[in-house]
Every structure is written in structure tokens, then in C-alpha cells.
Amino acid sequence: MTKVPHEARQVAESFGANAERYDRTRPTYPDALIERVLAASPGRAVLDVGCGTGIAARQFQAAGCTVLAVEPDQRMAEFARRGGLAVEVATFEEWDAAGREFDAVVAGTAWHWVDPVAGAVKARRLLRPGGVLAAFWHVFVPPPEVSSAFVAACEDVMPGSPFILPPTASPHDAYRAMATKTTDGILAAGGFTAPEQWTFDWERTYTRDEWLDQIPTQGVLNLLPPDKLAHILTTVGNAIDDEFRMPYTATAVTATRTG
């Protein structure tokens, strides 16, 4: 399996297998993040790239935006449509905008599935002058015992997978690498102001059942056979007492179209 996420299409388009669970368990983004993106935008016409079930898109709608979404997974797109979103099915790189323009192109926990240079070039063409490109992610850091149990169980069922962080690695390092790749793609595309990176910190308490409910929505776990997924859930569940506090960081890269 490739180590370049946007080339791993089987993984990128696997999340629809758990669409309802994904929407139920994945967190929304801090209101301050949505507000900051819109404060930089010249208007309220938003394109959501890789909208998934529509978590971020619904937040932009609630903030008064007109949102069009693009999603490569038909199952995720259908779920988002049931929530009242306009969704077109395609990868962003191949999507036909049919002459439409936008004030903001956003991607919530999805831009790593887009070619960083081709995606930035496409966004530049779709944005009005002064429009903003904003890619953002959730970074979460489980307690050490929970993280270690998860890594050990993943190594048991899919040893050597490039999608497993080493036990000593920080999730923040992985997402900093994504942000750097996004920044480099924007700079290579040209036609944008210098990209900015910024973060918002927050926390959430999870019960054991709540966290185990979210685990199957993560990365390649959508593709595992039931017995292997069960091994991961049992191992992680045994590492959790009743509940734990999860620190989150919403990290974003933004740039403004010039010209």
C-alpha cells in the first residue's frame, strides 16, 4: 500500500462503509475555526472538498453559507444529501465545476486525500480573487495506555502498514507533516498569499463505549475483516477503565487567492 495518502484510493473511498457511525462519532470543528475561515472569505459561497457525511458543511451552512460539496464516496454523498446538502460525486481533481466560482474552498479532515499541488491549482481556478483555501484537521492524542494498546493491536492484524504510527510518534508530528505538504502544494501552485498555519485546542471526555464506537471509522480499519477489527476493539477496550479525557487540536492551513 502506498505511503502517499491521496494515491491510496481504496482507503480514501472506504469510509462510506461506516457512514452512519462516522457521522455519529466524529466530532464537529470549533466554532472559532469556522468563524476565522469566514472572516477571511469575501463572501458566503463555499465548496466543501471531501465532505464525507457533511459534518463541516453543516457547520458552514449554519453560519449562513451556501455550500456545495464534492465527495468521491457515493455512500457518504448519499448520507450527506439526506442531511440537506447538495453533493456531487467525484474526486476533487476530476470534478467538473462547470464554470462555478466560490468564495471559499474548504476541506475538513480530507485534504490529505487530494493531490496537494493539483488540488491547490484546482482551488485557485475555482476561487474568486480574495477567496480563501482552508484545509483543516482534528489531531487527537489518547492517553498513553490507550494509544499503545491501539498500536499493538494494529500491528497484530496488519503488521507493517504505513498507516500505523510508531508507538513513539506524536500524532501532532504526523499532522504537521500534512500541513507542511499542504503548504508546499499551495506554494507550488502559485496565485495565493503565503499560507498560514494556526490551531485551536479543545477537549472532550469519552466513555469506553463512545471511543470504541469511533475506532472503526479510522483510516484502513474500514477495510478490516470483522475478526481483526474485533481484536483491535477488545485490546483497546481492555486499556480503558470507564472514561478518559481526550485533548484535541484543530489545525488549519489557509491561503488567499491573489489577483
C-alpha positions as YAML, in Angstrom:
chain: A
units: angstrom
residues:
- id: 1
  name: MET
  ca: [0.00, 0.00, 0.00]
- id: 2
  name: THR
  ca: [1.32, 3.44, -0.90]
- id: 3
  name: LYS
  ca: [2.53, 5.80, 1.81]
- id: 4
  name: VAL
  ca: [1.09, 8.74, -0.16]
- id: 5
  name: PRO
  ca: [-2.49, 9.13, 1.13]
- id: 6
  name: HIS
  ca: [-4.01, 10.69, -2.00]
- id: 7
  name: GLU
  ca: [-2.86, 7.68, -4.02]
- id: 8
  name: ALA
  ca: [-4.49, 5.18, -1.64]
- id: 9
  name: ARG
  ca: [-7.89, 5.39, -3.29]
- id: 10
  name: GLN
  ca: [-9.16, 2.14, -1.75]
- id: 11
  name: VAL
  ca: [-8.71, 3.69, 1.69]
- id: 12
  name: ALA
  ca: [-9.83, 7.18, 0.69]
- id: 13
  name: GLU
  ca: [-13.12, 5.85, -0.64]
- id: 14
  name: SER
  ca: [-13.78, 3.27, 2.08]
- id: 15
  name: PHE
  ca: [-15.34, 5.47, 4.75]
- id: 16
  name: GLY
  ca: [-18.85, 5.12, 3.39]
- id: 17
  name: ALA
  ca: [-18.95, 1.59, 4.78]
- id: 18
  name: ASN
  ca: [-19.43, 3.26, 8.17]
- id: 19
  name: ALA
  ca: [-21.24, 6.43, 7.12]
- id: 20
  name: GLU
  ca: [-23.82, 6.48, 9.91]
- id: 21
  name: ARG
  ca: [-21.24, 5.62, 12.57]
- id: 22
  name: TYR
  ca: [-18.83, 8.18, 11.09]
- id: 23
  name: ASP
  ca: [-21.40, 10.96, 11.35]
- id: 24
  name: ARG
  ca: [-22.42, 9.89, 14.85]
- id: 25
  name: THR
  ca: [-18.95, 9.65, 16.35]
- id: 26
  name: ARG
  ca: [-16.70, 12.10, 14.52]
- id: 27
  name: PRO
  ca: [-16.54, 15.49, 16.28]
- id: 28
  name: THR
  ca: [-17.51, 18.83, 14.80]
- id: 29
  name: TYR
  ca: [-14.96, 21.61, 14.41]
- id: 30
  name: PRO
  ca: [-14.54, 24.51, 16.86]
- id: 31
  name: ASP
  ca: [-16.85, 27.42, 16.07]
- id: 32
  name: ALA
  ca: [-13.80, 29.71, 16.22]
- id: 33
  name: LEU
  ca: [-12.26, 27.82, 13.30]
- id: 34
  name: ILE
  ca: [-15.37, 28.24, 11.14]
- id: 35
  name: GLU
  ca: [-15.55, 31.93, 12.08]
- id: 36
  name: ARG
  ca: [-11.91, 32.53, 11.22]
- id: 37
  name: VAL
  ca: [-12.26, 30.94, 7.78]
- id: 38
  name: LEU
  ca: [-15.34, 33.03, 7.03]
- id: 39
  name: ALA
  ca: [-13.71, 36.21, 8.33]
- id: 40
  name: ALA
  ca: [-11.06, 35.74, 5.63]
- id: 41
  name: SER
  ca: [-13.62, 34.98, 2.91]
- id: 42
  name: PRO
  ca: [-15.08, 37.69, 0.65]
- id: 43
  name: GLY
  ca: [-18.48, 36.01, 0.61]
- id: 44
  name: ARG
  ca: [-20.51, 33.01, 1.69]
- id: 45
  name: ALA
  ca: [-20.31, 30.69, -1.33]
- id: 46
  name: VAL
  ca: [-18.42, 27.64, -0.02]
- id: 47
  name: LEU
  ca: [-17.16, 24.50, -1.75]
- id: 48
  name: ASP
  ca: [-16.53, 21.63, 0.67]
- id: 49
  name: VAL
  ca: [-13.96, 19.16, -0.71]
- id: 50
  name: GLY
  ca: [-14.32, 15.59, 0.53]
- id: 51
  name: CYS
  ca: [-17.36, 16.47, 2.62]
- id: 52
  name: GLY
  ca: [-17.87, 12.95, 3.98]
- id: 53
  name: THR
  ca: [-21.20, 12.87, 5.78]
- id: 54
  name: GLY
  ca: [-21.33, 16.66, 5.85]
- id: 55
  name: ILE
  ca: [-20.05, 17.45, 9.34]
- id: 56
  name: ALA
  ca: [-18.13, 20.61, 8.39]
- id: 57
  name: ALA
  ca: [-20.54, 21.52, 5.58]
- id: 58
  name: ARG
  ca: [-23.45, 21.67, 8.01]
- id: 59
  name: GLN
  ca: [-21.44, 23.99, 10.25]
- id: 60
  name: PHE
  ca: [-20.79, 26.35, 7.34]
- id: 61
  name: GLN
  ca: [-24.48, 26.18, 6.41]
- id: 62
  name: ALA
  ca: [-25.43, 27.08, 9.98]
- id: 63
  name: ALA
  ca: [-23.10, 30.09, 9.72]
- id: 64
  name: GLY
  ca: [-25.13, 31.39, 6.77]
- id: 65
  name: CYS
  ca: [-23.19, 29.93, 3.85]
- id: 66
  name: THR
  ca: [-24.41, 28.41, 0.62]
- id: 67
  name: VAL
  ca: [-22.50, 25.14, 0.46]
- id: 68
  name: LEU
  ca: [-21.81, 22.83, -2.44]
- id: 69
  name: ALA
  ca: [-19.93, 19.64, -1.59]
- id: 70
  name: VAL
  ca: [-17.77, 17.22, -3.59]
- id: 71
  name: GLU
  ca: [-17.32, 13.68, -2.27]
- id: 72
  name: PRO
  ca: [-15.77, 10.65, -4.03]
- id: 73
  name: ASP
  ca: [-17.64, 8.02, -1.98]
- id: 74
  name: GLN
  ca: [-21.22, 7.56, -3.21]
- id: 75
  name: ARG
  ca: [-22.34, 6.21, 0.18]
- id: 76
  name: MET
  ca: [-21.02, 9.22, 2.07]
- id: 77
  name: ALA
  ca: [-22.55, 11.55, -0.51]
- id: 78
  name: GLU
  ca: [-25.98, 9.94, -0.13]
- id: 79
  name: PHE
  ca: [-25.81, 10.30, 3.66]
- id: 80
  name: ALA
  ca: [-24.85, 13.98, 3.33]
- id: 81
  name: ARG
  ca: [-27.71, 14.59, 0.90]
- id: 82
  name: ARG
  ca: [-30.17, 13.17, 3.41]
- id: 83
  name: GLY
  ca: [-28.94, 15.91, 5.75]
- id: 84
  name: GLY
  ca: [-29.91, 18.57, 3.23]
- id: 85
  name: LEU
  ca: [-26.60, 19.14, 1.46]
- id: 86
  name: ALA
  ca: [-26.00, 19.50, -2.26]
- id: 87
  name: VAL
  ca: [-23.32, 16.93, -3.08]
- id: 88
  name: GLU
  ca: [-21.68, 15.94, -6.38]
- id: 89
  name: VAL
  ca: [-19.79, 12.65, -6.57]
- id: 90
  name: ALA
  ca: [-16.20, 12.86, -7.87]
- id: 91
  name: THR
  ca: [-12.65, 13.21, -6.74]
- id: 92
  name: PHE
  ca: [-11.82, 16.89, -6.46]
- id: 93
  name: GLU
  ca: [-9.08, 16.68, -9.07]
- id: 94
  name: GLU
  ca: [-11.51, 15.23, -11.67]
- id: 95
  name: TRP
  ca: [-14.63, 17.19, -10.69]
- id: 96
  name: ASP
  ca: [-16.17, 19.45, -13.34]
- id: 97
  name: ALA
  ca: [-17.07, 22.78, -11.76]
- id: 98
  name: ALA
  ca: [-18.97, 23.82, -14.92]
- id: 99
  name: GLY
  ca: [-17.82, 27.42, -14.58]
- id: 100
  name: ARG
  ca: [-18.91, 27.87, -10.97]
- id: 101
  name: GLU
  ca: [-16.83, 30.05, -8.63]
- id: 102
  name: PHE
  ca: [-16.58, 30.21, -4.86]
- id: 103
  name: ASP
  ca: [-15.53, 32.49, -2.03]
- id: 104
  name: ALA
  ca: [-14.02, 29.64, 0.00]
- id: 105
  name: VAL
  ca: [-12.78, 26.15, -0.77]
- id: 106
  name: VAL
  ca: [-12.61, 24.14, 2.45]
- id: 107
  name: ALA
  ca: [-11.65, 20.59, 3.38]
- id: 108
  name: GLY
  ca: [-12.26, 19.13, 6.83]
- id: 109
  name: THR
  ca: [-10.01, 16.12, 7.55]
- id: 110
  name: ALA
  ca: [-9.93, 15.42, 3.81]
- id: 111
  name: TRP
  ca: [-7.21, 17.41, 2.02]
- id: 112
  name: HIS
  ca: [-4.60, 14.65, 2.56]
- id: 113
  name: TRP
  ca: [-6.69, 12.54, 0.17]
- id: 114
  name: VAL
  ca: [-6.19, 15.23, -2.52]
- id: 115
  name: ASP
  ca: [-3.04, 15.66, -4.60]
- id: 116
  name: PRO
  ca: [-1.50, 18.68, -2.82]
- id: 117
  name: VAL
  ca: [-0.35, 20.51, -5.95]
- id: 118
  name: ALA
  ca: [-3.16, 19.56, -8.35]
- id: 119
  name: GLY
  ca: [-5.67, 20.30, -5.60]
- id: 120
  name: ALA
  ca: [-4.25, 23.75, -4.93]
- id: 121
  name: VAL
  ca: [-4.20, 24.54, -8.66]
- id: 122
  name: LYS
  ca: [-7.85, 23.46, -8.94]
- id: 123
  name: ALA
  ca: [-8.83, 25.53, -5.89]
- id: 124
  name: ARG
  ca: [-7.09, 28.60, -7.31]
- id: 125
  name: ARG
  ca: [-9.12, 28.30, -10.51]
- id: 126
  name: LEU
  ca: [-12.38, 27.97, -8.60]
- id: 127
  name: LEU
  ca: [-11.84, 30.81, -6.16]
- id: 128
  name: ARG
  ca: [-12.78, 34.40, -6.79]
- id: 129
  name: PRO
  ca: [-9.99, 36.94, -6.17]
- id: 130
  name: GLY
  ca: [-9.66, 37.26, -2.41]
- id: 131
  name: GLY
  ca: [-11.20, 33.84, -1.87]
- id: 132
  name: VAL
  ca: [-9.73, 31.54, 0.74]
- id: 133
  name: LEU
  ca: [-8.49, 27.95, 0.60]
- id: 134
  name: ALA
  ca: [-8.74, 26.32, 4.05]
- id: 135
  name: ALA
  ca: [-7.68, 22.77, 4.87]
- id: 136
  name: PHE
  ca: [-8.09, 21.64, 8.47]
- id: 137
  name: TRP
  ca: [-7.86, 18.51, 10.58]
- id: 138
  name: HIS
  ca: [-8.58, 17.14, 14.03]
- id: 139
  name: VAL
  ca: [-5.47, 15.98, 15.90]
- id: 140
  name: PHE
  ca: [-6.23, 13.83, 18.95]
- id: 141
  name: VAL
  ca: [-3.87, 12.32, 21.50]
- id: 142
  name: PRO
  ca: [-5.32, 9.41, 23.50]
- id: 143
  name: PRO
  ca: [-3.80, 8.54, 26.89]
- id: 144
  name: PRO
  ca: [-0.54, 6.56, 26.51]
- id: 145
  name: GLU
  ca: [-2.08, 3.26, 27.60]
- id: 146
  name: VAL
  ca: [-4.92, 3.61, 25.07]
- id: 147
  name: SER
  ca: [-2.59, 4.64, 22.26]
- id: 148
  name: SER
  ca: [-0.13, 1.81, 23.00]
- id: 149
  name: ALA
  ca: [-2.92, -0.77, 23.03]
- id: 150
  name: PHE
  ca: [-4.23, 0.51, 19.69]
- id: 151
  name: VAL
  ca: [-0.81, 0.42, 18.01]
- id: 152
  name: ALA
  ca: [-0.06, -3.06, 19.37]
- id: 153
  name: ALA
  ca: [-3.39, -4.42, 18.17]
- id: 154
  name: CYS
  ca: [-2.97, -2.86, 14.72]
- id: 155
  name: GLU
  ca: [0.49, -4.38, 14.42]
- id: 156
  name: ASP
  ca: [-1.05, -7.76, 15.27]
- id: 157
  name: VAL
  ca: [-3.61, -7.64, 12.47]
- id: 158
  name: MET
  ca: [-1.83, -5.57, 9.78]
- id: 159
  name: PRO
  ca: [1.91, -5.60, 10.53]
- id: 160
  name: GLY
  ca: [3.98, -3.08, 8.65]
- id: 161
  name: SER
  ca: [1.07, -0.96, 7.48]
- id: 162
  name: PRO
  ca: [2.25, 2.56, 6.57]
- id: 163
  name: PHE
  ca: [-0.91, 3.92, 8.19]
- id: 164
  name: ILE
  ca: [0.17, 2.86, 11.70]
- id: 165
  name: LEU
  ca: [2.12, 5.49, 13.62]
- id: 166
  name: PRO
  ca: [5.09, 4.08, 15.57]
- id: 167
  name: PRO
  ca: [4.43, 3.89, 19.34]
- id: 168
  name: THR
  ca: [6.95, 6.70, 19.96]
- id: 169
  name: ALA
  ca: [5.49, 9.03, 17.29]
- id: 170
  name: SER
  ca: [3.33, 12.01, 18.13]
- id: 171
  name: PRO
  ca: [0.08, 12.46, 16.20]
- id: 172
  name: HIS
  ca: [0.96, 16.15, 16.09]
- id: 173
  name: ASP
  ca: [4.09, 15.29, 14.08]
- id: 174
  name: ALA
  ca: [2.00, 13.40, 11.54]
- id: 175
  name: TYR
  ca: [-0.44, 16.28, 11.11]
- id: 176
  name: ARG
  ca: [2.37, 18.83, 10.97]
- id: 177
  name: ALA
  ca: [3.70, 16.81, 8.05]
- id: 178
  name: MET
  ca: [0.26, 17.00, 6.38]
- id: 179
  name: ALA
  ca: [0.14, 20.77, 6.98]
- id: 180
  name: THR
  ca: [3.63, 21.17, 5.53]
- id: 181
  name: LYS
  ca: [2.71, 19.13, 2.45]
- id: 182
  name: THR
  ca: [-0.42, 21.28, 2.03]
- id: 183
  name: THR
  ca: [1.63, 24.47, 2.38]
- id: 184
  name: ASP
  ca: [4.18, 23.24, -0.15]
- id: 185
  name: GLY
  ca: [1.40, 22.36, -2.59]
- id: 186
  name: ILE
  ca: [-0.10, 25.84, -2.31]
- id: 187
  name: LEU
  ca: [3.27, 27.48, -2.85]
- id: 188
  name: ALA
  ca: [3.93, 25.25, -5.87]
- id: 189
  name: ALA
  ca: [0.53, 26.10, -7.37]
- id: 190
  name: GLY
  ca: [1.13, 29.84, -7.13]
- id: 191
  name: GLY
  ca: [-1.52, 32.53, -7.15]
- id: 192
  name: PHE
  ca: [-2.00, 32.53, -3.36]
- id: 193
  name: THR
  ca: [-0.73, 34.62, -0.50]
- id: 194
  name: ALA
  ca: [1.78, 32.93, 1.80]
- id: 195
  name: PRO
  ca: [-0.08, 30.11, 3.59]
- id: 196
  name: GLU
  ca: [-0.78, 30.49, 7.29]
- id: 197
  name: GLN
  ca: [-0.97, 27.68, 9.85]
- id: 198
  name: TRP
  ca: [-2.97, 28.02, 13.04]
- id: 199
  name: THR
  ca: [-4.54, 25.87, 15.73]
- id: 200
  name: PHE
  ca: [-7.38, 25.69, 18.25]
- id: 201
  name: ASP
  ca: [-7.16, 23.44, 21.31]
- id: 202
  name: TRP
  ca: [-10.12, 21.79, 23.00]
- id: 203
  name: GLU
  ca: [-11.00, 18.65, 24.94]
- id: 204
  name: ARG
  ca: [-13.68, 16.02, 25.17]
- id: 205
  name: THR
  ca: [-14.45, 13.22, 27.62]
- id: 206
  name: TYR
  ca: [-15.06, 9.77, 26.11]
- id: 207
  name: THR
  ca: [-16.55, 6.75, 27.75]
- id: 208
  name: ARG
  ca: [-15.12, 3.38, 26.77]
- id: 209
  name: ASP
  ca: [-18.12, 2.63, 24.56]
- id: 210
  name: GLU
  ca: [-18.02, 6.04, 22.88]
- id: 211
  name: TRP
  ca: [-14.37, 5.66, 21.90]
- id: 212
  name: LEU
  ca: [-14.78, 2.07, 20.72]
- id: 213
  name: ASP
  ca: [-17.69, 3.27, 18.60]
- id: 214
  name: GLN
  ca: [-15.42, 5.75, 16.80]
- id: 215
  name: ILE
  ca: [-12.43, 3.48, 16.21]
- id: 216
  name: PRO
  ca: [-13.93, 1.62, 13.19]
- id: 217
  name: THR
  ca: [-14.19, 4.93, 11.31]
- id: 218
  name: GLN
  ca: [-10.43, 5.49, 11.35]
- id: 219
  name: GLY
  ca: [-8.34, 5.01, 8.19]
- id: 220
  name: VAL
  ca: [-7.75, 1.47, 6.97]
- id: 221
  name: LEU
  ca: [-9.88, -0.04, 9.73]
- id: 222
  name: ASN
  ca: [-12.85, 0.26, 7.37]
- id: 223
  name: LEU
  ca: [-11.22, -2.46, 5.26]
- id: 224
  name: LEU
  ca: [-10.50, -5.00, 8.01]
- id: 225
  name: PRO
  ca: [-12.39, -8.29, 8.33]
- id: 226
  name: PRO
  ca: [-14.71, -8.41, 11.38]
- id: 227
  name: ASP
  ca: [-12.44, -10.72, 13.42]
- id: 228
  name: LYS
  ca: [-9.43, -8.45, 13.04]
- id: 229
  name: LEU
  ca: [-11.43, -5.35, 13.91]
- id: 230
  name: ALA
  ca: [-12.83, -7.18, 16.94]
- id: 231
  name: HIS
  ca: [-9.28, -7.88, 18.13]
- id: 232
  name: ILE
  ca: [-8.44, -4.18, 17.99]
- id: 233
  name: LEU
  ca: [-11.63, -3.18, 19.81]
- id: 234
  name: THR
  ca: [-11.12, -5.78, 22.54]
- id: 235
  name: THR
  ca: [-7.48, -4.81, 23.07]
- id: 236
  name: VAL
  ca: [-8.22, -1.09, 23.25]
- id: 237
  name: GLY
  ca: [-11.31, -1.64, 25.41]
- id: 238
  name: ASN
  ca: [-9.22, -3.54, 27.95]
- id: 239
  name: ALA
  ca: [-6.94, -0.49, 28.24]
- id: 240
  name: ILE
  ca: [-9.77, 1.88, 29.19]
- id: 241
  name: ASP
  ca: [-11.25, 1.95, 32.69]
- id: 242
  name: ASP
  ca: [-14.54, 3.81, 32.36]
- id: 243
  name: GLU
  ca: [-13.77, 7.08, 30.62]
- id: 244
  name: PHE
  ca: [-10.88, 9.34, 29.70]
- id: 245
  name: ARG
  ca: [-10.19, 12.92, 28.69]
- id: 246
  name: MET
  ca: [-9.08, 13.40, 25.08]
- id: 247
  name: PRO
  ca: [-7.16, 16.55, 24.12]
- id: 248
  name: TYR
  ca: [-7.88, 17.73, 20.58]
- id: 249
  name: THR
  ca: [-6.17, 20.28, 18.39]
- id: 250
  name: ALA
  ca: [-7.88, 21.63, 15.30]
- id: 251
  name: THR
  ca: [-5.04, 22.55, 12.95]
- id: 252
  name: ALA
  ca: [-5.57, 24.52, 9.76]
- id: 253
  name: VAL
  ca: [-3.71, 25.81, 6.71]
- id: 254
  name: THR
  ca: [-5.21, 28.81, 4.90]
- id: 255
  name: ALA
  ca: [-4.21, 30.94, 1.94]
- id: 256
  name: THR
  ca: [-5.92, 33.69, -0.03]
- id: 257
  name: ARG
  ca: [-6.19, 33.76, -3.82]
- id: 258
  name: THR
  ca: [-4.45, 36.78, -5.28]
- id: 259
  name: GLY
  ca: [-5.16, 38.70, -8.49]
...
